[in-house]
PDB file of C-alpha atoms in Angstrom:
ATOM      1  CA  MET A 664       0.000   0.000   0.000  1.00 86.00           C
ATOM      2  CA  LYS A 665       2.627   2.492   1.052  1.00 93.00           C
ATOM      3  CA  ASP A 666       4.748   1.503  -1.957  1.00 94.00           C
ATOM      4  CA  ARG A 667       2.020   2.776  -4.278  1.00 95.00           C
ATOM      5  CA  LEU A 668       2.123   6.206  -2.602  1.00 97.00           C
ATOM      6  CA  LYS A 669       5.917   6.252  -2.630  1.00 97.00           C
ATOM      7  CA  GLU A 670       6.033   5.410  -6.347  1.00 97.00           C
ATOM      8  CA  ASN A 671       3.453   8.091  -7.098  1.00 97.00           C
ATOM      9  CA  ILE A 672       5.509  10.737  -5.336  1.00 97.00           C
ATOM     10  CA  GLU A 673       8.799   9.476  -6.765  1.00 97.00           C
ATOM     11  CA  ASN A 674       7.433   9.842 -10.288  1.00 96.00           C
ATOM     12  CA  LEU A 675       7.985  13.580  -9.738  1.00 95.00           C
ATOM     13  CA  ILE A 676      10.582  13.905  -6.963  1.00 96.00           C
ATOM     14  CA  ALA A 677      13.343  11.755  -5.453  1.00 96.00           C
ATOM     15  CA  LEU A 678      12.912  10.652  -1.833  1.00 96.00           C
ATOM     16  CA  THR A 679      15.101   9.060   0.780  1.00 96.00           C
ATOM     17  CA  ASP A 680      13.584   6.341   2.957  1.00 96.00           C
ATOM     18  CA  GLU A 681      13.619   8.754   5.886  1.00 97.00           C
ATOM     19  CA  GLU A 682      11.784  11.412   3.902  1.00 97.00           C
ATOM     20  CA  PHE A 683       9.138   8.929   2.838  1.00 97.00           C
ATOM     21  CA  SER A 684       8.656   7.736   6.416  1.00 97.00           C
ATOM     22  CA  PHE A 685       8.152  11.359   7.432  1.00 97.00           C
ATOM     23  CA  ILE A 686       5.646  11.873   4.590  1.00 97.00           C
ATOM     24  CA  LEU A 687       3.752   8.674   5.372  1.00 97.00           C
ATOM     25  CA  SER A 688       3.352   9.731   9.011  1.00 97.00           C
ATOM     26  CA  HIS A 689       1.106  12.584   7.813  1.00 98.00           C
ATOM     27  CA  PHE A 690      -1.393  10.270   6.071  1.00 98.00           C
ATOM     28  CA  SER A 691      -4.187   8.101   7.458  1.00 98.00           C
ATOM     29  CA  LEU A 692      -5.369   4.862   5.891  1.00 98.00           C
ATOM     30  CA  GLU A 693      -9.121   4.573   5.249  1.00 98.00           C
ATOM     31  CA  LYS A 694     -11.245   1.702   3.944  1.00 98.00           C
ATOM     32  CA  HIS A 695     -14.571   2.418   2.275  1.00 98.00           C
ATOM     33  CA  LYS A 696     -17.234   0.103   0.889  1.00 98.00           C
ATOM     34  CA  LYS A 697     -18.893   0.340  -2.513  1.00 98.00           C
ATOM     35  CA  ASN A 698     -21.475   3.182  -2.526  1.00 97.00           C
ATOM     36  CA  ASP A 699     -19.986   4.847   0.598  1.00 98.00           C
ATOM     37  CA  PHE A 700     -19.633   8.613   0.479  1.00 98.00           C
ATOM     38  CA  ILE A 701     -16.176   9.852   1.418  1.00 98.00           C
ATOM     39  CA  ILE A 702     -17.343  13.442   0.934  1.00 98.00           C
ATOM     40  CA  LYS A 703     -20.992  14.497   1.046  1.00 97.00           C
ATOM     41  CA  GLU A 704     -22.253  17.668  -0.565  1.00 96.00           C
ATOM     42  CA  GLY A 705     -22.772  20.358   2.074  1.00 97.00           C
ATOM     43  CA  GLU A 706     -20.239  18.941   4.540  1.00 97.00           C
ATOM     44  CA  HIS A 707     -16.888  20.518   5.339  1.00 96.00           C
ATOM     45  CA  VAL A 708     -14.035  19.020   3.341  1.00 97.00           C
ATOM     46  CA  THR A 709     -11.102  18.310   5.613  1.00 95.00           C
ATOM     47  CA  HIS A 710      -9.054  15.848   3.540  1.00 97.00           C
ATOM     48  CA  CYS A 711      -7.816  15.009   0.085  1.00 98.00           C
ATOM     49  CA  TYR A 712      -7.349  11.382  -0.910  1.00 98.00           C
ATOM     50  CA  PHE A 713      -4.820   9.212  -2.694  1.00 98.00           C
ATOM     51  CA  VAL A 714      -6.437   6.070  -4.112  1.00 98.00           C
ATOM     52  CA  ILE A 715      -4.562   2.877  -3.283  1.00 98.00           C
ATOM     53  CA  SER A 716      -7.213   0.527  -4.671  1.00 97.00           C
ATOM     54  CA  GLY A 717     -10.757   0.938  -5.853  1.00 97.00           C
ATOM     55  CA  LEU A 718     -12.633   3.527  -7.848  1.00 97.00           C
ATOM     56  CA  LEU A 719     -14.317   6.825  -6.943  1.00 98.00           C
ATOM     57  CA  LYS A 720     -16.590   9.299  -8.675  1.00 97.00           C
ATOM     58  CA  LEU A 721     -16.754  13.031  -7.988  1.00 97.00           C
ATOM     59  CA  VAL A 722     -20.354  14.138  -8.554  1.00 97.00           C
ATOM     60  CA  TYR A 723     -22.103  17.488  -8.805  1.00 96.00           C
ATOM     61  CA  GLU A 724     -25.879  17.522  -8.385  1.00 93.00           C
ATOM     62  CA  ASP A 725     -27.666  20.432 -10.058  1.00 93.00           C
ATOM     63  CA  ASN A 726     -30.791  22.227  -8.802  1.00 93.00           C
ATOM     64  CA  ASP A 727     -33.006  19.808 -10.745  1.00 93.00           C
ATOM     65  CA  GLY A 728     -31.449  16.824  -8.971  1.00 91.00           C
ATOM     66  CA  LYS A 729     -29.516  15.677 -12.037  1.00 90.00           C
ATOM     67  CA  GLN A 730     -26.115  14.228 -11.214  1.00 90.00           C
ATOM     68  CA  HIS A 731     -23.084  15.162 -13.292  1.00 92.00           C
ATOM     69  CA  ILE A 732     -19.883  13.128 -13.059  1.00 94.00           C
ATOM     70  CA  VAL A 733     -17.017  15.595 -12.768  1.00 94.00           C
ATOM     71  CA  SER A 734     -14.295  12.962 -12.593  1.00 94.00           C
ATOM     72  CA  PHE A 735     -13.364   9.407 -11.798  1.00 95.00           C
ATOM     73  CA  ALA A 736     -10.417   8.489  -9.591  1.00 96.00           C
ATOM     74  CA  MET A 737      -8.791   5.085  -9.645  1.00 95.00           C
ATOM     75  CA  GLU A 738      -5.523   3.696  -8.356  1.00 96.00           C
ATOM     76  CA  ASP A 739      -2.706   6.266  -8.103  1.00 95.00           C
ATOM     77  CA  TRP A 740      -5.038   9.239  -8.494  1.00 96.00           C
ATOM     78  CA  TRP A 741      -5.606  12.084  -6.041  1.00 97.00           C
ATOM     79  CA  GLU A 742      -9.141  13.354  -5.495  1.00 97.00           C
ATOM     80  CA  SER A 743     -11.239  15.686  -3.380  1.00 97.00           C
ATOM     81  CA  ASP A 744     -13.535  18.655  -3.759  1.00 97.00           C
ATOM     82  CA  PHE A 745     -10.342  20.700  -3.948  1.00 96.00           C
ATOM     83  CA  SER A 746     -12.065  24.069  -3.896  1.00 96.00           C
ATOM     84  CA  ALA A 747     -13.728  23.205  -0.581  1.00 97.00           C
ATOM     85  CA  TYR A 748     -10.576  21.473   0.724  1.00 97.00           C
ATOM     86  CA  PHE A 749      -8.257  24.432   0.197  1.00 96.00           C
ATOM     87  CA  SER A 750     -10.791  27.061   1.246  1.00 96.00           C
ATOM     88  CA  GLN A 751     -12.028  24.893   4.150  1.00 94.00           C
ATOM     89  CA  THR A 752     -15.635  25.366   3.083  1.00 95.00           C
ATOM     90  CA  LYS A 753     -18.553  23.053   2.497  1.00 97.00           C
ATOM     91  CA  ALA A 754     -18.452  20.633  -0.413  1.00 98.00           C
ATOM     92  CA  LYS A 755     -20.304  21.492  -3.590  1.00 97.00           C
ATOM     93  CA  MET A 756     -19.647  17.969  -4.850  1.00 97.00           C
ATOM     94  CA  ALA A 757     -19.805  14.473  -3.416  1.00 98.00           C
ATOM     95  CA  LEU A 758     -17.061  11.853  -3.580  1.00 98.00           C
ATOM     96  CA  GLN A 759     -18.523   8.346  -3.691  1.00 98.00           C
ATOM     97  CA  CYS A 760     -17.057   4.853  -3.996  1.00 98.00           C
ATOM     98  CA  ILE A 761     -17.959   2.912  -7.133  1.00 97.00           C
ATOM     99  CA  GLU A 762     -16.010  -0.076  -5.759  1.00 97.00           C
ATOM    100  CA  ASP A 763     -14.660  -1.033  -2.351  1.00 98.00           C
ATOM    101  CA  THR A 764     -11.869   1.496  -1.975  1.00 98.00           C
ATOM    102  CA  LEU A 765      -8.709   1.949   0.059  1.00 98.00           C
ATOM    103  CA  VAL A 766      -7.287   5.469   0.314  1.00 98.00           C
ATOM    104  CA  PHE A 767      -4.636   7.438   2.117  1.00 98.00           C
ATOM    105  CA  SER A 768      -6.186  10.658   3.432  1.00 98.00           C
ATOM    106  CA  LEU A 769      -4.289  13.886   3.996  1.00 98.00           C
ATOM    107  CA  SER A 770      -5.672  16.728   6.112  1.00 98.00           C
ATOM    108  CA  LEU A 771      -5.057  20.298   5.035  1.00 97.00           C
ATOM    109  CA  ASP A 772      -2.976  20.866   8.184  1.00 97.00           C
ATOM    110  CA  ASN A 773      -0.748  17.938   7.285  1.00 98.00           C
ATOM    111  CA  TYR A 774      -0.610  19.064   3.642  1.00 97.00           C
ATOM    112  CA  GLN A 775       0.650  22.449   4.841  1.00 97.00           C
ATOM    113  CA  LYS A 776       3.110  20.874   7.309  1.00 97.00           C
ATOM    114  CA  LEU A 777       4.561  18.646   4.605  1.00 97.00           C
ATOM    115  CA  SER A 778       4.900  21.604   2.241  1.00 96.00           C
ATOM    116  CA  ALA A 779       6.592  23.746   4.907  1.00 96.00           C
ATOM    117  CA  GLU A 780       8.859  21.113   6.444  1.00 96.00           C
ATOM    118  CA  LEU A 781       9.849  19.265   3.264  1.00 96.00           C
ATOM    119  CA  PRO A 782      10.090  21.777   0.380  1.00 95.00           C
ATOM    120  CA  LYS A 783      10.304  19.032  -2.234  1.00 96.00           C
ATOM    121  CA  MET A 784       6.743  18.064  -1.250  1.00 97.00           C
ATOM    122  CA  GLN A 785       5.656  21.613  -2.026  1.00 95.00           C
ATOM    123  CA  HIS A 786       7.155  21.059  -5.483  1.00 95.00           C
ATOM    124  CA  PHE A 787       5.348  17.689  -5.751  1.00 96.00           C
ATOM    125  CA  PHE A 788       1.974  19.212  -4.820  1.00 96.00           C
ATOM    126  CA  LEU A 789       2.519  22.083  -7.267  1.00 95.00           C
ATOM    127  CA  GLN A 790       3.292  19.644 -10.078  1.00 95.00           C
ATOM    128  CA  LYS A 791       0.194  17.556  -9.243  1.00 95.00           C
ATOM    129  CA  SER A 792      -1.908  20.721  -9.170  1.00 94.00           C
ATOM    130  CA  ASN A 793      -0.550  21.835 -12.543  1.00 93.00           C
ATOM    131  CA  LEU A 794      -1.263  18.430 -14.084  1.00 92.00           C
ATOM    132  CA  GLY A 795      -4.788  18.555 -12.654  1.00 90.00           C
ATOM    133  CA  HIS A 796      -5.396  22.014 -14.145  1.00 90.00           C
ATOM    134  CA  ILE A 797      -4.177  20.823 -17.535  1.00 92.00           C
ATOM    135  CA  ALA A 798      -6.483  17.791 -17.414  1.00 90.00           C
ATOM    136  CA  SER A 799      -9.453  19.980 -16.411  1.00 90.00           C
ATOM    137  CA  GLN A 800      -8.800  22.438 -19.219  1.00 92.00           C
ATOM    138  CA  ASN A 801      -8.462  19.603 -21.720  1.00 90.00           C
ATOM    139  CA  ARG A 802     -11.787  18.176 -20.563  1.00 88.00           C
ATOM    140  CA  ILE A 803     -13.488  21.568 -20.909  1.00 89.00           C
ATOM    141  CA  LEU A 804     -11.997  22.004 -24.386  1.00 91.00           C
ATOM    142  CA  SER A 805     -13.211  18.551 -25.418  1.00 88.00           C
ATOM    143  CA  PHE A 806     -16.765  19.553 -24.455  1.00 87.00           C
ATOM    144  CA  LEU A 807     -16.423  22.763 -26.446  1.00 89.00           C
ATOM    145  CA  THR A 808     -14.779  21.328 -29.543  1.00 92.00           C
ATOM    146  CA  SER A 809     -15.721  17.641 -29.789  1.00 90.00           C
ATOM    147  CA  ASN A 810     -18.950  15.835 -30.448  1.00 89.00           C
ATOM    148  CA  ALA A 811     -20.161  12.964 -28.273  1.00 89.00           C
ATOM    149  CA  LYS A 812     -18.554  10.296 -30.490  1.00 90.00           C
ATOM    150  CA  GLU A 813     -15.174  12.055 -30.357  1.00 90.00           C
ATOM    151  CA  ARG A 814     -15.383  12.428 -26.546  1.00 90.00           C
ATOM    152  CA  TYR A 815     -16.277   8.741 -26.248  1.00 90.00           C
ATOM    153  CA  GLU A 816     -13.337   7.685 -28.438  1.00 91.00           C
ATOM    154  CA  GLN A 817     -10.955   9.982 -26.574  1.00 90.00           C
ATOM    155  CA  LEU A 818     -12.001   8.543 -23.199  1.00 90.00           C
ATOM    156  CA  LEU A 819     -11.752   4.984 -24.523  1.00 90.00           C
ATOM    157  CA  LYS A 820      -8.254   5.654 -25.851  1.00 92.00           C
ATOM    158  CA  GLN A 821      -7.048   7.467 -22.730  1.00 90.00           C
ATOM    159  CA  TYR A 822      -8.653   5.262 -20.032  1.00 91.00           C
ATOM    160  CA  PRO A 823      -9.814   1.944 -21.529  1.00 92.00           C
ATOM    161  CA  ILE A 824      -9.971   0.335 -18.071  1.00 92.00           C
ATOM    162  CA  LEU A 825     -12.850   2.646 -17.109  1.00 91.00           C
ATOM    163  CA  PHE A 826     -15.061   0.909 -19.640  1.00 90.00           C
ATOM    164  CA  GLN A 827     -14.575  -2.367 -17.773  1.00 92.00           C
ATOM    165  CA  ARG A 828     -15.058  -0.922 -14.284  1.00 94.00           C
ATOM    166  CA  VAL A 829     -17.638   1.859 -14.587  1.00 93.00           C
ATOM    167  CA  PRO A 830     -21.364   1.296 -15.254  1.00 90.00           C
ATOM    168  CA  LYS A 831     -22.524   2.723 -18.577  1.00 90.00           C
ATOM    169  CA  THR A 832     -24.932   5.153 -16.907  1.00 91.00           C
ATOM    170  CA  LEU A 833     -21.973   6.772 -15.106  1.00 92.00           C
ATOM    171  CA  LEU A 834     -19.855   6.856 -18.262  1.00 92.00           C
ATOM    172  CA  ALA A 835     -22.761   8.508 -20.073  1.00 91.00           C
ATOM    173  CA  SER A 836     -23.022  11.159 -17.347  1.00 91.00           C
ATOM    174  CA  TYR A 837     -19.284  11.816 -17.533  1.00 91.00           C
ATOM    175  CA  LEU A 838     -19.462  12.201 -21.307  1.00 91.00           C
ATOM    176  CA  GLY A 839     -22.551  14.431 -21.102  1.00 88.00           C
ATOM    177  CA  VAL A 840     -24.807  12.070 -23.066  1.00 89.00           C
ATOM    178  CA  SER A 841     -27.783   9.841 -22.326  1.00 87.00           C
ATOM    179  CA  ARG A 842     -27.383   6.140 -21.626  1.00 87.00           C
ATOM    180  CA  GLU A 843     -29.065   5.411 -24.950  1.00 89.00           C
ATOM    181  CA  THR A 844     -26.647   7.670 -26.833  1.00 89.00           C
ATOM    182  CA  LEU A 845     -23.714   5.940 -25.154  1.00 87.00           C
ATOM    183  CA  SER A 846     -25.075   2.567 -26.317  1.00 87.00           C
ATOM    184  CA  ARG A 847     -25.205   3.872 -29.893  1.00 88.00           C
ATOM    185  CA  LEU A 848     -21.687   5.289 -29.614  1.00 84.00           C
ATOM    186  CA  SER A 849     -20.256   2.019 -28.340  1.00 80.00           C
ATOM    187  CA  SER A 850     -21.827  -0.177 -31.015  1.00 73.00           C
TER     188      SER A 850
END
């Protein structure tokens, strides 16, 4: 479990064993069952999460009660309602388990301690943030410039494993299409 976190961090920065032990001491291990909410809309967001195993969905529910999948998070991904996490406000989105899930959680206090006491972690978090912004902008651009078929093909090419692990209704929501449209796109 801890090796997965270490590898994720070491993809961007080099660590000594002592540094990793220090980093690991700031995380808590959490187990969640399928359908559990890690974050509920309207609750204060106190942690961000690194996925060790399992699959999560970040969901926004509009005023009409329609759910929109903002993102999926599987092994080696970081997820939270980051706006609420960093501003220490109430969640506008919910984070729910699609599968039984094991995560390392990191409080904002510990995030700040790691950044202050181990500057290379500040660099790591900045790089992760930058990569997240790039991915978000690319997703927005795909909605602005691509049709449903192109978005489907792009997702299939980029994350083929999602199509084996995520129910079609959730994939349809993520792609911004109906379940019926997704069935037509995949045939």
